[in-house]
Short mmCIF file of C-alpha atoms and ligand atoms in Angstrom, two decimals:
data_model
loop_
_atom_site.label_atom_id
_atom_site.label_comp_id
_atom_site.label_asym_id
_atom_site.label_seq_id
_atom_site.Cartn_x
_atom_site.Cartn_y
_atom_site.Cartn_z
CA MET A 453 -17.40 1.70 -7.38
CA LYS A 454 -14.97 1.71 -4.44
CA ARG A 455 -11.67 3.39 -5.15
CA ASN A 456 -8.56 1.27 -5.03
CA ILE A 457 -5.69 2.02 -2.67
CA ARG A 458 -2.32 0.88 -3.98
CA LEU A 459 -0.53 -1.27 -1.45
CA GLY A 460 3.25 -1.13 -1.30
CA ILE A 461 4.98 -3.77 0.80
CA ASN A 462 8.28 -2.73 2.32
CA ILE A 463 10.57 -5.77 2.55
CA ASP A 464 13.53 -4.06 4.27
CA HIS A 465 13.18 -6.18 7.36
CA VAL A 466 13.59 -9.45 5.52
CA ALA A 467 17.11 -8.15 4.94
CA THR A 468 17.37 -6.98 8.57
CA LEU A 469 16.77 -10.56 9.69
CA ARG A 470 19.22 -11.93 7.13
CA ASN A 471 21.91 -9.43 8.14
CA ALA A 472 21.44 -10.14 11.86
CA ARG A 473 23.39 -13.36 11.38
CA GLY A 474 25.29 -12.56 8.21
CA GLU A 475 23.58 -15.50 6.50
CA ASN A 476 22.05 -15.54 3.03
CA TYR A 477 18.55 -16.26 4.32
CA PRO A 478 15.75 -15.22 4.48
CA GLU A 479 16.15 -14.26 0.82
CA VAL A 480 14.77 -10.89 -0.19
CA ILE A 481 14.13 -12.15 -3.72
CA LYS A 482 11.90 -14.89 -2.34
CA ALA A 483 10.01 -12.26 -0.34
CA ALA A 484 9.70 -10.01 -3.41
CA LYS A 485 8.20 -12.86 -5.44
CA ILE A 486 5.66 -13.61 -2.71
CA VAL A 487 4.73 -9.92 -2.49
CA GLU A 488 4.07 -9.91 -6.22
CA LYS A 489 2.07 -13.17 -6.02
CA SER A 490 -0.02 -11.64 -3.21
CA LYS A 491 -1.16 -8.97 -5.65
CA ALA A 492 0.49 -6.09 -3.82
CA ASP A 493 0.89 -3.15 -6.17
CA LEU A 494 4.48 -2.33 -5.48
CA ILE A 495 7.55 -3.34 -3.57
CA THR A 496 9.15 -0.70 -1.40
CA VAL A 497 12.74 -0.76 -0.20
CA HIS A 498 14.93 1.74 1.59
CA VAL A 499 18.62 1.72 0.74
CA ARG A 500 20.17 3.39 3.76
CA GLU A 501 23.54 5.04 3.95
CA ASP A 502 24.71 2.36 6.43
CA ARG A 503 23.11 -0.48 4.37
CA ARG A 504 21.68 -1.91 7.56
CA HIS A 505 19.10 -3.86 5.58
CA ILE A 506 18.67 -3.59 1.80
CA ASN A 507 21.89 -3.14 -0.17
CA GLU A 508 22.53 -2.34 -3.81
CA LYS A 509 22.83 -5.98 -4.79
CA ASP A 510 19.39 -6.65 -3.26
CA LEU A 511 18.00 -3.73 -5.21
CA GLY A 512 19.34 -5.07 -8.52
CA ASP A 513 18.24 -8.63 -7.70
CA ILE A 514 14.71 -7.53 -6.78
CA LEU A 515 14.36 -5.45 -9.94
CA ASN A 516 15.47 -8.48 -11.97
CA VAL A 517 12.75 -10.76 -10.63
CA ILE A 518 9.66 -8.57 -10.22
CA ASN A 519 7.11 -7.35 -12.72
CA ILE A 520 5.43 -4.88 -10.40
CA PRO A 521 6.89 -1.39 -9.82
CA LEU A 522 9.53 -0.71 -7.22
CA ASN A 523 9.41 2.26 -4.89
CA LEU A 524 12.90 3.19 -3.72
CA GLU A 525 13.18 5.21 -0.52
CA ILE A 526 16.37 7.22 -0.33
CA ALA A 527 17.95 10.16 1.44
CA ALA A 528 18.37 13.26 -0.71
CA ASN A 529 22.11 12.98 -1.24
CA THR A 530 24.33 12.50 -4.29
CA GLU A 531 25.21 8.86 -3.56
CA MET A 532 21.57 7.83 -3.35
CA VAL A 533 20.46 9.88 -6.33
CA ASN A 534 23.18 8.12 -8.35
CA ILE A 535 21.84 4.77 -7.19
CA ALA A 536 18.36 5.79 -8.34
CA ILE A 537 19.69 6.86 -11.73
CA LYS A 538 21.59 3.57 -12.10
CA TYR A 539 18.71 1.25 -11.14
CA LYS A 540 15.80 3.30 -12.51
CA PRO A 541 12.97 2.30 -10.14
CA LYS A 542 9.54 3.48 -11.17
CA PHE A 543 9.18 5.52 -7.96
CA VAL A 544 11.56 7.30 -5.64
CA CYS A 545 10.48 8.60 -2.26
CA PHE A 546 12.87 11.02 -0.60
CA VAL A 547 13.08 10.39 3.14
CA PRO A 548 15.09 11.99 5.93
CA GLU A 549 17.87 9.85 7.30
CA LYS A 550 19.76 9.99 10.55
CA ARG A 551 22.46 7.43 11.21
CA GLN A 552 21.56 6.78 14.85
CA GLU A 553 17.80 6.41 14.35
CA ILE A 554 16.17 3.00 14.63
CA THR A 555 13.72 3.83 11.87
CA THR A 556 12.67 6.89 9.84
CA GLU A 557 11.53 8.91 12.83
CA GLY A 558 9.80 11.79 11.11
CA GLY A 559 9.18 13.45 7.80
CA LEU A 560 11.52 15.61 5.76
CA ASP A 561 12.10 19.17 6.83
CA VAL A 562 11.36 20.49 3.34
CA ILE A 563 11.33 24.12 4.47
CA ASN A 564 14.92 24.02 5.71
CA ASN A 565 16.24 21.68 3.00
CA PHE A 566 14.44 23.26 0.09
CA ASP A 567 17.49 24.05 -2.06
CA ASN A 568 19.06 20.62 -1.70
CA LEU A 569 15.77 18.87 -2.43
CA GLN A 570 15.20 21.10 -5.44
CA LYS A 571 18.63 20.16 -6.82
CA LYS A 572 18.12 16.44 -6.31
CA ILE A 573 14.64 16.54 -7.82
CA LYS A 574 16.01 18.40 -10.83
CA ILE A 575 18.66 15.72 -11.37
CA LEU A 576 16.02 12.98 -11.30
CA SER A 577 13.61 14.95 -13.48
CA ASN A 578 15.60 13.88 -16.56
CA SER A 579 14.62 10.26 -15.85
CA ASP A 580 11.23 8.55 -15.93
CA ILE A 581 11.19 8.24 -12.15
CA ASN A 582 8.12 9.49 -10.28
CA ILE A 583 9.13 11.35 -7.17
CA SER A 584 7.39 11.69 -3.84
CA LEU A 585 8.51 13.24 -0.55
CA PHE A 586 7.96 11.72 2.89
CA ILE A 587 6.67 14.50 5.14
CA ASP A 588 4.84 14.88 8.42
CA PRO A 589 1.18 15.87 8.19
CA ASP A 590 2.10 19.53 8.55
CA LYS A 591 0.55 22.21 6.36
CA ASP A 592 3.67 24.39 6.11
CA GLN A 593 5.81 21.44 5.03
CA LEU A 594 3.11 20.47 2.57
CA ILE A 595 3.00 23.93 1.01
CA ALA A 596 6.81 23.95 0.71
CA THR A 597 6.68 20.50 -0.92
CA HIS A 598 4.12 21.71 -3.42
CA LYS A 599 6.51 24.52 -4.39
CA LEU A 600 9.06 21.87 -5.35
CA GLY A 601 6.79 20.82 -8.19
CA VAL A 602 6.52 17.11 -7.30
CA ASN A 603 3.18 15.44 -7.82
CA ALA A 604 3.07 13.11 -4.81
CA ILE A 605 3.72 13.14 -1.09
CA GLU A 606 3.72 10.40 1.51
CA PHE A 607 2.47 11.34 4.95
CA HIS A 608 4.40 9.90 7.90
CA THR A 609 1.83 8.09 10.04
CA GLY A 610 4.27 7.22 12.84
CA VAL A 611 2.97 9.75 15.37
CA TYR A 612 -0.59 8.57 14.70
CA ALA A 613 0.55 4.93 15.12
CA ASN A 614 2.22 5.73 18.46
CA ALA A 615 -0.87 7.63 19.62
CA PHE A 616 -2.90 4.54 18.73
CA ILE A 617 -0.73 2.36 21.00
CA GLN A 618 -0.84 4.87 23.83
CA LYS A 619 -4.55 5.51 23.30
CA THR A 620 -3.98 9.26 23.57
CA ASN A 621 -4.40 11.95 20.92
CA VAL A 622 -5.48 9.45 18.27
CA GLU A 623 -8.26 11.72 16.98
CA LYS A 624 -5.95 14.74 17.03
CA GLU A 625 -3.25 12.97 14.99
CA LEU A 626 -5.80 11.53 12.61
CA LYS A 627 -7.30 14.97 12.10
CA LYS A 628 -3.90 16.35 11.07
CA ILE A 629 -3.59 13.65 8.39
CA ILE A 630 -7.16 14.19 7.20
CA GLU A 631 -6.72 17.97 6.96
CA CYS A 632 -3.35 17.73 5.22
CA THR A 633 -4.71 15.17 2.77
CA ALA A 634 -7.55 17.56 1.92
CA LEU A 635 -5.09 20.41 1.39
CA ALA A 636 -2.80 18.19 -0.68
CA ASN A 637 -5.77 17.29 -2.83
CA GLU A 638 -6.58 20.99 -3.35
CA LEU A 639 -2.95 21.52 -4.36
CA GLY A 640 -3.21 18.67 -6.85
CA LEU A 641 -0.83 16.35 -4.99
CA ASN A 642 -1.33 12.58 -4.86
CA CYS A 643 -1.33 11.34 -1.28
CA HIS A 644 0.42 8.29 0.04
CA ALA A 645 0.81 7.33 3.68
CA GLY A 646 2.85 4.95 5.77
CA HIS A 647 4.89 4.11 8.84
CA GLY A 648 3.85 2.04 11.81
CA LEU A 649 0.65 0.78 10.19
CA THR A 650 -0.82 -2.48 11.48
CA PHE A 651 -3.99 -4.56 11.13
CA GLU A 652 -5.41 -2.60 14.10
CA ASN A 653 -4.62 0.97 13.10
CA VAL A 654 -4.74 0.95 9.30
CA SER A 655 -8.51 1.35 8.79
CA PRO A 656 -8.90 5.02 9.82
CA ILE A 657 -6.02 5.91 7.48
CA ALA A 658 -7.35 3.82 4.59
CA SER A 659 -10.75 5.44 4.97
CA ILE A 660 -9.37 8.95 4.38
CA LYS A 661 -10.61 10.24 1.07
CA ASN A 662 -7.78 10.85 -1.41
CA ILE A 663 -5.20 8.59 0.20
CA ASP A 664 -4.28 6.48 -2.78
CA GLU A 665 -1.26 4.50 -1.64
CA LEU A 666 -0.13 2.89 1.60
CA ASN A 667 3.38 1.60 2.24
CA ILE A 668 3.62 -0.97 5.01
CA GLY A 669 6.64 -2.95 6.13
CA HIS A 670 7.66 -3.77 9.66
CA PHE A 671 4.32 -5.07 10.88
CA ILE A 672 3.74 -7.22 7.80
CA ILE A 673 7.18 -8.83 8.03
CA ALA A 674 6.77 -9.34 11.79
CA ASN A 675 3.32 -10.88 11.39
CA SER A 676 4.68 -13.18 8.69
CA ILE A 677 6.53 -15.13 11.38
CA PHE A 678 3.16 -16.37 12.58
CA ASP A 679 0.92 -16.29 9.51
CA GLY A 680 3.29 -16.29 6.55
CA LEU A 681 3.99 -13.38 4.21
CA GLU A 682 1.26 -14.04 1.67
CA THR A 683 -1.48 -14.48 4.29
CA SER A 684 -0.33 -11.31 6.09
CA ILE A 685 -0.44 -9.26 2.89
CA LEU A 686 -3.83 -10.66 1.88
CA LYS A 687 -5.26 -9.91 5.32
CA MET A 688 -3.88 -6.34 5.21
CA ARG A 689 -5.38 -5.89 1.75
CA GLU A 690 -8.75 -7.15 2.99
CA ILE A 691 -8.79 -4.76 5.96
CA ILE A 692 -7.81 -1.83 3.72
CA SER A 693 -10.46 -2.71 1.13
CA LYS A 694 -13.17 -2.85 3.81
CA ALA A 695 -12.11 0.54 5.18
CA VAL A 696 -12.03 2.34 1.84
CA LYS A 697 -14.97 4.68 1.35
N1 PXP B 1845 7.00 4.72 4.10
C1 PXP B 1845 8.23 5.25 4.26
C2 PXP B 1845 8.60 6.46 3.45
C3 PXP B 1845 9.17 4.68 5.15
O1 PXP B 1845 10.39 5.23 5.31
C4 PXP B 1845 8.79 3.51 5.84
C5 PXP B 1845 9.78 2.85 6.75
O2 PXP B 1845 10.92 2.49 6.05
C6 PXP B 1845 7.52 2.97 5.62
C7 PXP B 1845 6.63 3.62 4.77
C8 PXP B 1845 7.06 1.71 6.26
O3 PXP B 1845 7.03 1.82 7.65
P1 PXP B 1845 6.80 0.53 8.52
O4 PXP B 1845 7.97 -0.37 8.28
O5 PXP B 1845 6.73 1.04 9.91
O6 PXP B 1845 5.51 -0.10 8.05
#
């Protein structure tokens, strides 16, 4: 039997569009309900320090209407950890955050932020929240992450996605993800992946053995303008299913 890859749909950019005009549409709750109806496995949102897209009210509203798990992406700081404790999502993914960046540009530097991450993980360990860390496909970062005692990591696929567009170094970037996934598996870590994934570039990632969750946002929301959200999610799911080995 083919293994199943969990598909998390990141709906941040529904809120980006809403906030662009300060209106109350498009509604994130409506998007969340469609994601659930489309049989996605989880809804992913990133509450950023500057609240440029999803805010706390959205988070509460989404949690009130969905029956599938929510994966909350947050920076490893006290404000965000308190938000996680208050709203109790099923999953938290720690991500790096820089105010000026357009999107999450790379993975966490676990090696140089080890103590802070350890503290924040310890605080959350008293809750039922499952924690993952968003890291680059880098063996040293992976080994440091393992030392933190979490049981899941999400590999940043952004460099691979850019290589795919530029048609250079695609194999090299893919190899890094494949090798790190194999090492993560040896270390007993569950592997997720995401960032910059599209209909065109998702298959090689989905076909990597031991990747068991993909989180996809910007492309799905962008494609929804033309095909609708449900159709876009179903098509992504179909491509992923075909690629799974
Ligand atoms: N996974 C993580 C941890 C992220 O921070 C993001 C972007 O917010 C994604 C996945 C989704 O990336 P994209 O919007 O490019 O699909």
